[in-house]
Amino acid sequence: MEEVYARVFPTNKSFTFRNWANIYQVKPKYVHFPETESDIQQIIKYAVEHNEKVKVIGSGHSPSNIAITKDHMIVLSKYNKVLDIDHVNKTIKVQAGIRLFELNEILKNNNMSLMVLGSISEQTISGAVSTGTHGTGIDFYAVGSYIIEMEIVAAPNGEILKLTKGDERLKAFACSLGCLGVISTVTIQCCQAFALQAVQEPSYLEDILSNLNSFIKSADHWRFWWFPHTKNDKCITNSANRLPIENTKLFIGDSQKPKSIWQRIKSYFMETIVGFHGLQFALFLSKYMNWIVPSINSLWFNLLFSQKKQVLDLSYKVFNFDCLFKQYVNEWAIPIENTATALRELKKMIENEKLNVHFPIEVRFVKGDDNWLNPCFGRDSCYIGIIMYRPYDFTIPFQKYFDEYCEIMKKLGGRPHWAKEFTLDVKDLPTMYPMWNRFKQLREEMDPNNTFTNDYLKRLFL
């Protein structure tokens, strides 16, 4: 048996995994590219037999070490097929490795759409579900809440479990941190294809906070960005409303409309030269001249965000945007009623600590659900995300900013986004997450040999 497995799983010679932000990298002992469910079963059986660990990586977009292991790393890039599309009930069943951008195109060609998306579509569906990926819109859940069925490859013997609505384990797997088993397939509740009519316009932080409830309900999907250090705390709001599409083949969005040579040149200059390369170089300079950050924030707001803009396009083309270059990101979900207090305290902290922080601070709103480890569990939530870029892979000091931010979030009932950077005391987790102890119990039942653990999970006592 040992010789058979040695031929099936040769030792990794060259593959090194790096996450997108290039913060973590590892050369695992084994790297696997399964094409069938049976392949995944064999990997798990082998790892259990040899007392080794297994982790699945998706796109590597998480800035944390949630998917890192030195043993068996499963890459699902060849396990990404569509298994079934139900046009009547608007559902799709897919293998776990399909990327969201692939899914978007397939659904579009079938006059369907995902209910909601976050800022990017690079993730695999299993990675997005496992980490609590969300978008914005107070009447819309996180992505995992739209999963109506899953098939799981479980330890220790590779048993296939089918989880459906009504099985409490589905509520655990809908945000499982990759520690309960390997997601094999998911069936997603989708909807009729739709476009988004979005309006982006400049505003001010206090104007927004003073009328927050009205703003949140003013559009199907509403969010805003705050630009710290700008005069009167400049912001941009983004209001997007859904417009049903009967036939996507006949729909022409703004991205498909022809542009003149002048429009293309102007767009390239502002978005690529100024918005990407210029900003990255300016932030690189700020590594050595930290005092220029407030000027950077103000200048780039004035150059790129000071004018009202409108767009009409397919939903995923409006939900998604370019996240630019590598970055440290921290994001927590707080009870929605604490939004204004949190942002005012964050502003006060930045000023009192004399921190020079990057733009934007992103603020989004998500409907509460009943998935055990989802930061939105049991309550409508506001997600506040902060960022510090890594221009040209250089690290700009961020830890004090992030630590102070985390303290504010914890004080106001916050829960961390699992895929991002955060600091917390693990003894607080049962209070933060009412189903925490039940989740730990289920983990012990489903993974008695700790096959799916790693340093990230050990830090959480999982």
Coordinates of C-alpha atoms in Angstrom, one line a residue:
M1 CA 0.0 0.0 0.0
E2 CA 2.8 2.4 0.8
E3 CA 4.4 1.9 -2.6
V4 CA 1.1 2.5 -4.4
Y5 CA 0.5 5.8 -2.6
A6 CA 4.1 6.9 -3.2
R7 CA 3.5 6.6 -7.0
V8 CA 0.2 8.3 -6.8
F9 CA 1.5 11.2 -4.7
P10 CA 5.0 12.1 -5.6
T11 CA 6.8 14.6 -3.4
N12 CA 6.4 18.2 -4.5
K13 CA 9.6 19.4 -6.2
S14 CA 8.8 22.9 -7.5
F15 CA 5.4 24.2 -6.5
T16 CA 5.4 27.1 -4.1
F17 CA 2.2 28.7 -3.0
R18 CA 2.0 32.5 -2.5
N19 CA -1.1 34.3 -1.6
W20 CA -2.2 37.2 -3.8
A21 CA -0.9 39.8 -1.3
N22 CA 2.5 37.9 -1.2
I23 CA 2.4 37.9 2.6
Y24 CA 2.5 34.2 3.0
Q25 CA 4.2 31.5 1.0
V26 CA 4.9 27.8 1.5
K27 CA 6.3 24.9 -0.4
P28 CA 4.1 22.0 0.7
K29 CA 5.4 18.4 0.8
Y30 CA 2.6 17.4 -1.6
V31 CA 0.5 19.4 -4.0
H32 CA -2.6 17.8 -5.6
F33 CA -4.7 18.8 -8.6
P34 CA -7.7 16.5 -8.3
E35 CA -10.0 16.0 -11.2
T36 CA -12.6 13.7 -9.6
E37 CA -14.2 13.2 -6.2
S38 CA -12.4 9.9 -5.9
D39 CA -9.1 11.8 -6.2
I40 CA -10.0 13.9 -3.2
Q41 CA -11.1 10.8 -1.2
Q42 CA -7.7 9.2 -1.9
I43 CA -5.8 12.3 -0.7
I44 CA -7.7 12.4 2.6
K45 CA -7.3 8.7 3.2
Y46 CA -3.6 8.9 2.6
A47 CA -3.2 12.0 4.8
V48 CA -5.1 10.3 7.7
E49 CA -3.1 7.1 7.4
H50 CA 0.2 9.1 7.6
N51 CA -1.0 11.6 10.2
E52 CA -0.5 14.5 7.8
K53 CA -2.6 17.7 7.3
V54 CA -4.7 18.6 4.3
K55 CA -5.7 22.1 3.2
V56 CA -7.6 23.3 0.1
I57 CA -6.5 26.5 -1.5
G58 CA -8.7 28.5 -3.8
S59 CA -7.4 31.6 -5.6
G60 CA -5.1 32.6 -2.7
H61 CA -6.8 36.0 -2.4
S62 CA -7.0 35.9 1.4
P63 CA -4.3 38.1 3.0
S64 CA -4.3 35.6 5.9
N65 CA -2.7 32.2 6.3
I66 CA -6.1 30.4 6.5
A67 CA -5.1 27.9 3.7
I68 CA -1.5 27.4 4.5
T69 CA -0.1 23.9 5.2
K70 CA 3.3 22.2 4.8
D71 CA 1.8 18.8 4.1
H72 CA -1.0 18.2 1.5
M73 CA -2.2 21.2 -0.5
I74 CA -5.2 20.6 -2.7
V75 CA -5.6 23.0 -5.7
L76 CA -9.0 22.7 -7.3
S77 CA -8.2 24.3 -10.6
K78 CA -9.1 21.1 -12.5
Y79 CA -12.2 20.4 -10.4
N80 CA -14.3 23.2 -11.7
K81 CA -17.1 21.7 -13.8
V82 CA -20.8 22.7 -14.0
L83 CA -22.9 19.6 -13.1
D84 CA -26.4 20.8 -13.5
I85 CA -28.4 24.0 -14.3
D86 CA -32.1 24.2 -13.3
H87 CA -33.6 27.0 -15.4
V88 CA -37.0 26.8 -13.7
N89 CA -35.8 27.0 -10.1
K90 CA -32.8 29.1 -11.0
T91 CA -30.2 26.9 -9.4
I92 CA -26.8 25.7 -10.5
K93 CA -24.7 22.8 -9.2
V94 CA -21.0 23.1 -9.6
Q95 CA -17.7 21.5 -8.5
A96 CA -16.0 23.4 -5.7
G97 CA -13.1 24.7 -7.7
I98 CA -15.0 26.8 -10.1
R99 CA -14.0 30.5 -9.9
L100 CA -16.7 33.2 -9.5
F101 CA -15.7 34.9 -12.7
E102 CA -16.2 31.6 -14.6
L103 CA -19.6 31.2 -12.8
N104 CA -20.6 34.7 -13.7
E105 CA -20.2 34.1 -17.4
I106 CA -21.9 30.7 -17.4
L107 CA -24.9 32.1 -15.5
K108 CA -25.0 35.1 -17.9
N109 CA -25.2 32.7 -20.9
N110 CA -28.2 31.0 -19.1
N111 CA -30.0 34.3 -18.3
M112 CA -29.2 33.9 -14.6
S113 CA -27.1 35.6 -12.0
L114 CA -25.7 35.1 -8.5
M115 CA -27.9 36.9 -6.0
V116 CA -25.0 39.1 -4.7
L117 CA -21.2 39.4 -5.1
G118 CA -18.4 41.0 -3.3
S119 CA -15.8 43.3 -4.8
I120 CA -13.9 40.7 -6.8
S121 CA -14.7 37.4 -8.6
E122 CA -11.3 35.8 -8.4
Q123 CA -12.3 33.4 -5.6
T124 CA -13.4 29.8 -6.0
I125 CA -17.0 29.2 -4.9
S126 CA -15.8 27.0 -2.0
G127 CA -13.3 29.6 -0.8
A128 CA -15.9 32.4 -1.0
V129 CA -18.4 30.3 1.0
S130 CA -15.9 29.0 3.6
T131 CA -14.7 32.4 4.6
G132 CA -18.0 34.3 4.7
T133 CA -17.6 36.4 1.6
H134 CA -20.2 39.1 1.3
G135 CA -21.3 42.0 -0.8
T136 CA -23.5 44.9 0.2
G137 CA -27.3 45.5 0.4
I138 CA -29.3 45.4 3.6
D139 CA -31.8 42.9 2.0
F140 CA -29.2 40.5 0.8
Y141 CA -27.2 37.8 2.7
A142 CA -23.6 36.8 2.5
V143 CA -22.8 34.4 -0.4
G144 CA -22.9 31.3 1.8
S145 CA -26.6 31.8 2.6
Y146 CA -27.5 31.1 -1.0
I147 CA -26.1 27.6 -0.9
I148 CA -29.0 25.1 -0.8
E149 CA -27.0 21.9 -1.0
M150 CA -23.4 20.7 -0.5
E151 CA -21.5 17.4 -1.0
I152 CA -18.6 17.0 1.4
V153 CA -15.6 14.6 1.3
A154 CA -15.1 13.9 5.0
A155 CA -12.3 12.5 7.1
P156 CA -11.1 10.0 8.1
N157 CA -12.2 7.6 5.3
G158 CA -13.3 9.9 2.5
E159 CA -17.0 9.4 3.1
I160 CA -19.3 11.6 0.9
L161 CA -21.9 13.6 2.9
K162 CA -24.8 15.3 1.2
L163 CA -26.1 18.3 3.2
T164 CA -29.4 19.9 2.3
K165 CA -31.5 22.7 3.8
G166 CA -32.8 21.6 7.2
D167 CA -29.5 19.8 8.0
E168 CA -27.9 21.9 10.7
R169 CA -24.5 21.0 9.4
L170 CA -25.1 23.0 6.3
K171 CA -25.2 26.1 8.6
A172 CA -21.8 25.2 9.8
F173 CA -20.3 24.5 6.3
A174 CA -21.8 27.8 5.0
C175 CA -18.8 29.4 6.7
S176 CA -16.6 26.6 7.9
L177 CA -13.0 28.1 7.6
G178 CA -12.1 24.9 5.8
C179 CA -11.8 22.9 9.0
L180 CA -14.8 20.4 8.7
G181 CA -14.0 18.6 5.5
V182 CA -13.4 19.2 1.8
I183 CA -16.3 20.8 -0.1
S184 CA -16.8 18.8 -3.3
T185 CA -19.9 20.3 -4.9
V186 CA -22.3 23.2 -4.1
T187 CA -25.8 23.9 -5.4
I188 CA -26.5 27.6 -5.5
Q189 CA -29.8 29.5 -5.4
C190 CA -29.5 32.0 -8.2
C191 CA -31.9 34.5 -9.7
Q192 CA -33.0 35.9 -13.1
A193 CA -30.2 37.8 -14.7
F194 CA -30.2 41.5 -13.8
A195 CA -28.3 44.7 -14.5
L196 CA -27.3 47.3 -12.0
Q197 CA -27.9 51.0 -12.4
A198 CA -25.3 52.5 -10.2
V199 CA -24.6 56.1 -9.2
Q200 CA -21.4 57.2 -7.5
E201 CA -21.2 60.7 -6.1
P202 CA -19.1 62.6 -3.6
S203 CA -20.3 63.3 -0.1
Y204 CA -19.0 64.0 3.5
L205 CA -18.7 61.6 6.4
E206 CA -20.9 63.5 8.9
D207 CA -23.6 64.1 6.2
I208 CA -23.8 60.4 5.7
L209 CA -23.7 59.4 9.3
S210 CA -26.4 61.9 10.2
N211 CA -28.8 60.4 7.6
L212 CA -27.4 56.8 7.6
N213 CA -30.7 54.9 7.9
S214 CA -32.2 56.7 4.9
F215 CA -29.1 56.1 2.8
I216 CA -28.9 52.3 3.7
K217 CA -32.5 51.8 2.4
S218 CA -32.2 54.2 -0.5
A219 CA -31.0 51.5 -3.0
D220 CA -30.8 47.7 -3.4
H221 CA -27.1 47.8 -2.9
W222 CA -25.6 50.8 -1.1
R223 CA -22.1 51.4 0.3
F224 CA -19.6 54.2 0.8
W225 CA -15.9 54.9 1.0
W226 CA -14.4 57.3 3.4
F227 CA -11.1 59.1 2.5
P228 CA -9.3 59.8 5.8
H229 CA -7.3 63.0 6.2
T230 CA -9.3 64.9 3.5
K231 CA -11.0 68.2 4.2
N232 CA -14.3 67.7 5.9
D233 CA -13.8 63.9 5.6
K234 CA -14.7 63.4 2.0
C235 CA -16.5 60.2 0.9
I236 CA -18.1 58.7 -2.1
T237 CA -21.4 56.9 -2.0
N238 CA -22.4 54.1 -4.4
S239 CA -26.1 53.4 -4.9
A240 CA -27.0 50.5 -7.2
N241 CA -30.5 49.3 -8.1
R242 CA -31.4 46.1 -9.8
L243 CA -33.1 46.0 -13.3
P244 CA -34.2 42.5 -14.6
I245 CA -32.9 41.3 -17.9
E246 CA -35.0 38.9 -20.0
N247 CA -32.2 38.0 -22.5
T248 CA -28.6 38.8 -21.7
K249 CA -27.6 38.2 -25.3
L250 CA -29.7 41.3 -26.3
F251 CA -28.5 43.5 -23.4
I252 CA -25.7 46.0 -24.1
G253 CA -24.1 47.5 -21.0
D254 CA -21.9 50.5 -20.7
S255 CA -18.7 48.3 -20.9
Q256 CA -19.8 47.0 -24.3
K257 CA -20.6 50.4 -25.9
P258 CA -18.0 51.7 -28.3
K259 CA -15.7 54.4 -27.1
S260 CA -13.9 57.0 -29.1
I261 CA -10.1 57.0 -29.3
W262 CA -10.1 60.1 -27.0
Q263 CA -12.3 58.3 -24.5
R264 CA -10.0 55.3 -24.5
I265 CA -6.9 57.4 -24.1
K266 CA -8.4 59.4 -21.2
S267 CA -9.7 56.2 -19.5
Y268 CA -6.3 54.6 -19.8
F269 CA -4.5 57.6 -18.5
M270 CA -6.8 58.2 -15.5
E271 CA -7.4 54.6 -14.5
T272 CA -4.0 53.0 -15.3
I273 CA -1.4 55.7 -15.3
V274 CA -2.9 57.8 -12.5
G275 CA -5.1 55.4 -10.6
F276 CA -2.7 52.5 -10.5
H277 CA 0.9 53.3 -11.3
G278 CA 0.8 56.9 -10.1
L279 CA -0.8 55.9 -6.8
Q280 CA 1.5 52.9 -6.2
F281 CA 4.6 55.1 -6.7
A282 CA 3.2 57.8 -4.4
L283 CA 2.5 55.3 -1.7
F284 CA 6.0 53.8 -2.2
L285 CA 7.4 57.3 -1.5
S286 CA 5.2 57.5 1.6
K287 CA 7.1 54.6 3.1
Y288 CA 10.0 57.0 3.6
M289 CA 7.9 60.2 3.9
N290 CA 4.9 59.2 5.9
W291 CA 3.7 62.7 6.2
I292 CA 2.6 62.9 2.5
V293 CA -0.2 60.3 3.0
P294 CA -2.9 62.9 3.7
S295 CA -1.9 64.8 0.5
I296 CA -2.1 61.5 -1.4
N297 CA -5.6 60.8 -0.1
S298 CA -6.8 64.3 -1.0
L299 CA -5.1 64.5 -4.4
W300 CA -6.4 61.1 -5.6
F301 CA -9.9 61.9 -4.3
N302 CA -9.9 65.1 -6.3
L303 CA -8.5 63.4 -9.4
L304 CA -10.6 60.3 -9.5
F305 CA -13.6 60.5 -7.2
S306 CA -14.8 64.2 -7.0
Q307 CA -17.3 63.9 -9.8
K308 CA -20.6 62.2 -10.0
K309 CA -20.6 59.0 -12.2
Q310 CA -23.3 56.7 -13.5
V311 CA -23.1 53.2 -15.0
L312 CA -25.5 50.6 -16.3
D313 CA -24.2 47.1 -16.8
L314 CA -24.5 43.5 -16.0
S315 CA -24.6 42.9 -12.2
Y316 CA -21.2 41.3 -11.8
K317 CA -19.5 44.1 -13.8
V318 CA -20.9 46.7 -11.4
F319 CA -20.4 44.6 -8.1
N320 CA -16.8 44.0 -9.0
F321 CA -14.0 46.5 -9.2
D322 CA -10.2 46.6 -9.5
C323 CA -8.6 46.2 -6.0
L324 CA -5.3 47.6 -7.4
F325 CA -2.2 46.2 -5.9
K326 CA -1.2 44.1 -2.9
Q327 CA -2.5 45.1 0.5
Y328 CA -3.1 44.3 4.1
V329 CA -6.8 44.3 4.8
N330 CA -8.8 44.2 8.1
E331 CA -12.6 44.0 8.2
W332 CA -15.1 43.4 11.0
A333 CA -18.9 43.2 11.1
I334 CA -20.7 45.2 13.8
P335 CA -24.3 45.5 14.7
I336 CA -25.7 47.9 12.2
E337 CA -26.9 50.3 14.9
N338 CA -23.3 50.9 16.0
T339 CA -22.1 52.1 12.5
A340 CA -22.0 55.8 13.2
T341 CA -20.4 55.4 16.6
A342 CA -17.7 53.1 15.2
L343 CA -16.7 55.5 12.4
R344 CA -16.6 58.5 14.7
E345 CA -14.4 56.6 17.1
L346 CA -12.2 55.4 14.3
K347 CA -11.8 59.0 13.1
K348 CA -10.9 60.1 16.6
M349 CA -8.4 57.3 17.0
I350 CA -6.6 58.1 13.8
E351 CA -6.3 61.7 14.8
N352 CA -5.3 61.1 18.4
E353 CA -2.7 58.5 17.5
K354 CA -1.4 60.7 14.6
L355 CA -1.7 57.8 12.2
N356 CA -1.4 58.4 8.4
V357 CA -3.6 55.8 6.9
H358 CA -4.5 54.9 3.3
F359 CA -7.8 55.3 1.6
P360 CA -10.4 54.0 1.4
I361 CA -12.2 52.9 4.5
E362 CA -15.0 50.9 3.0
V363 CA -18.5 50.6 4.6
R364 CA -21.0 48.0 3.5
F365 CA -24.3 46.5 4.9
V366 CA -25.5 42.9 4.9
K367 CA -28.6 41.1 6.1
G368 CA -28.3 38.8 9.1
D369 CA -28.5 35.0 8.7
D370 CA -28.2 31.8 10.7
N371 CA -24.9 30.4 9.5
W372 CA -23.0 29.6 12.7
L373 CA -19.7 31.4 12.1
N374 CA -20.8 34.0 9.7
P375 CA -20.0 37.5 11.2
C376 CA -23.7 38.4 10.3
F377 CA -25.1 35.6 12.4
G378 CA -28.4 36.7 14.0
R379 CA -28.2 40.4 13.1
D380 CA -28.1 42.9 10.3
S381 CA -24.5 44.1 10.1
C382 CA -22.3 46.9 8.9
Y383 CA -18.9 45.8 7.6
I384 CA -16.1 48.3 8.0
G385 CA -12.9 47.5 6.1
I386 CA -9.6 49.3 6.5
I387 CA -6.6 48.9 4.2
M388 CA -2.8 49.6 4.0
Y389 CA -1.3 49.0 0.6
R390 CA 2.0 47.2 -0.1
P391 CA 3.4 49.2 -3.0
Y392 CA 5.9 47.1 -5.0
D393 CA 5.6 44.4 -2.3
F394 CA 7.0 46.8 0.4
T395 CA 5.4 46.8 3.8
I396 CA 4.3 50.1 5.2
P397 CA 3.8 50.0 9.0
F398 CA 0.2 49.0 9.7
Q399 CA 0.1 47.0 13.0
K400 CA -0.8 49.8 15.4
Y401 CA -3.6 51.1 13.1
F402 CA -5.0 47.6 12.8
D403 CA -4.7 46.8 16.5
E404 CA -6.4 50.0 17.5
Y405 CA -9.1 49.4 14.9
C406 CA -9.7 45.9 16.3
E407 CA -10.2 47.2 19.8
I408 CA -12.8 49.6 18.6
M409 CA -14.6 46.9 16.7
K410 CA -14.5 44.5 19.7
K411 CA -15.9 47.1 22.0
L412 CA -18.9 47.7 19.7
G413 CA -19.8 44.0 19.3
G414 CA -17.7 43.3 16.2
R415 CA -16.8 40.0 14.6
P416 CA -13.8 39.6 12.3
H417 CA -14.0 38.7 8.6
W418 CA -12.2 35.3 8.7
A419 CA -10.2 35.7 5.5
K420 CA -8.6 38.9 6.5
E421 CA -6.0 40.2 9.1
F422 CA -7.3 40.4 12.7
T423 CA -6.3 40.2 16.3
L424 CA -8.5 38.9 19.1
D425 CA -8.5 37.0 22.3
V426 CA -9.8 33.5 21.6
K427 CA -11.6 33.5 24.9
D428 CA -14.0 36.1 23.4
L429 CA -15.1 33.8 20.6
P430 CA -17.9 32.0 22.4
T431 CA -19.4 35.4 23.3
M432 CA -18.9 36.8 19.8
Y433 CA -20.4 33.7 18.1
P434 CA -23.3 32.1 20.0
M435 CA -22.8 28.8 18.1
W436 CA -19.0 28.7 18.6
N437 CA -19.0 25.8 21.1
R438 CA -21.5 23.8 18.9
F439 CA -19.2 24.4 15.9
K440 CA -16.2 23.2 17.9
Q441 CA -18.1 20.1 18.9
L442 CA -19.0 19.4 15.3
R443 CA -15.4 19.9 14.2
E444 CA -14.3 17.3 16.8
E445 CA -16.9 14.9 15.5
M446 CA -16.1 15.4 11.8
D447 CA -12.3 15.6 12.0
P448 CA -11.2 13.5 15.0
N449 CA -7.6 13.3 13.7
N450 CA -7.3 17.0 13.1
T451 CA -6.5 16.4 9.5
F452 CA -7.8 19.8 8.3
T453 CA -6.0 21.9 10.9
N454 CA -3.2 24.4 10.5
D455 CA -1.5 27.3 12.4
Y456 CA -4.4 29.6 11.6
L457 CA -7.0 27.3 13.1
K458 CA -4.7 26.4 16.1
R459 CA -4.7 30.1 16.9
L460 CA -8.5 29.9 17.2
F461 CA -8.3 26.7 19.3
L462 CA -10.0 24.8 16.4

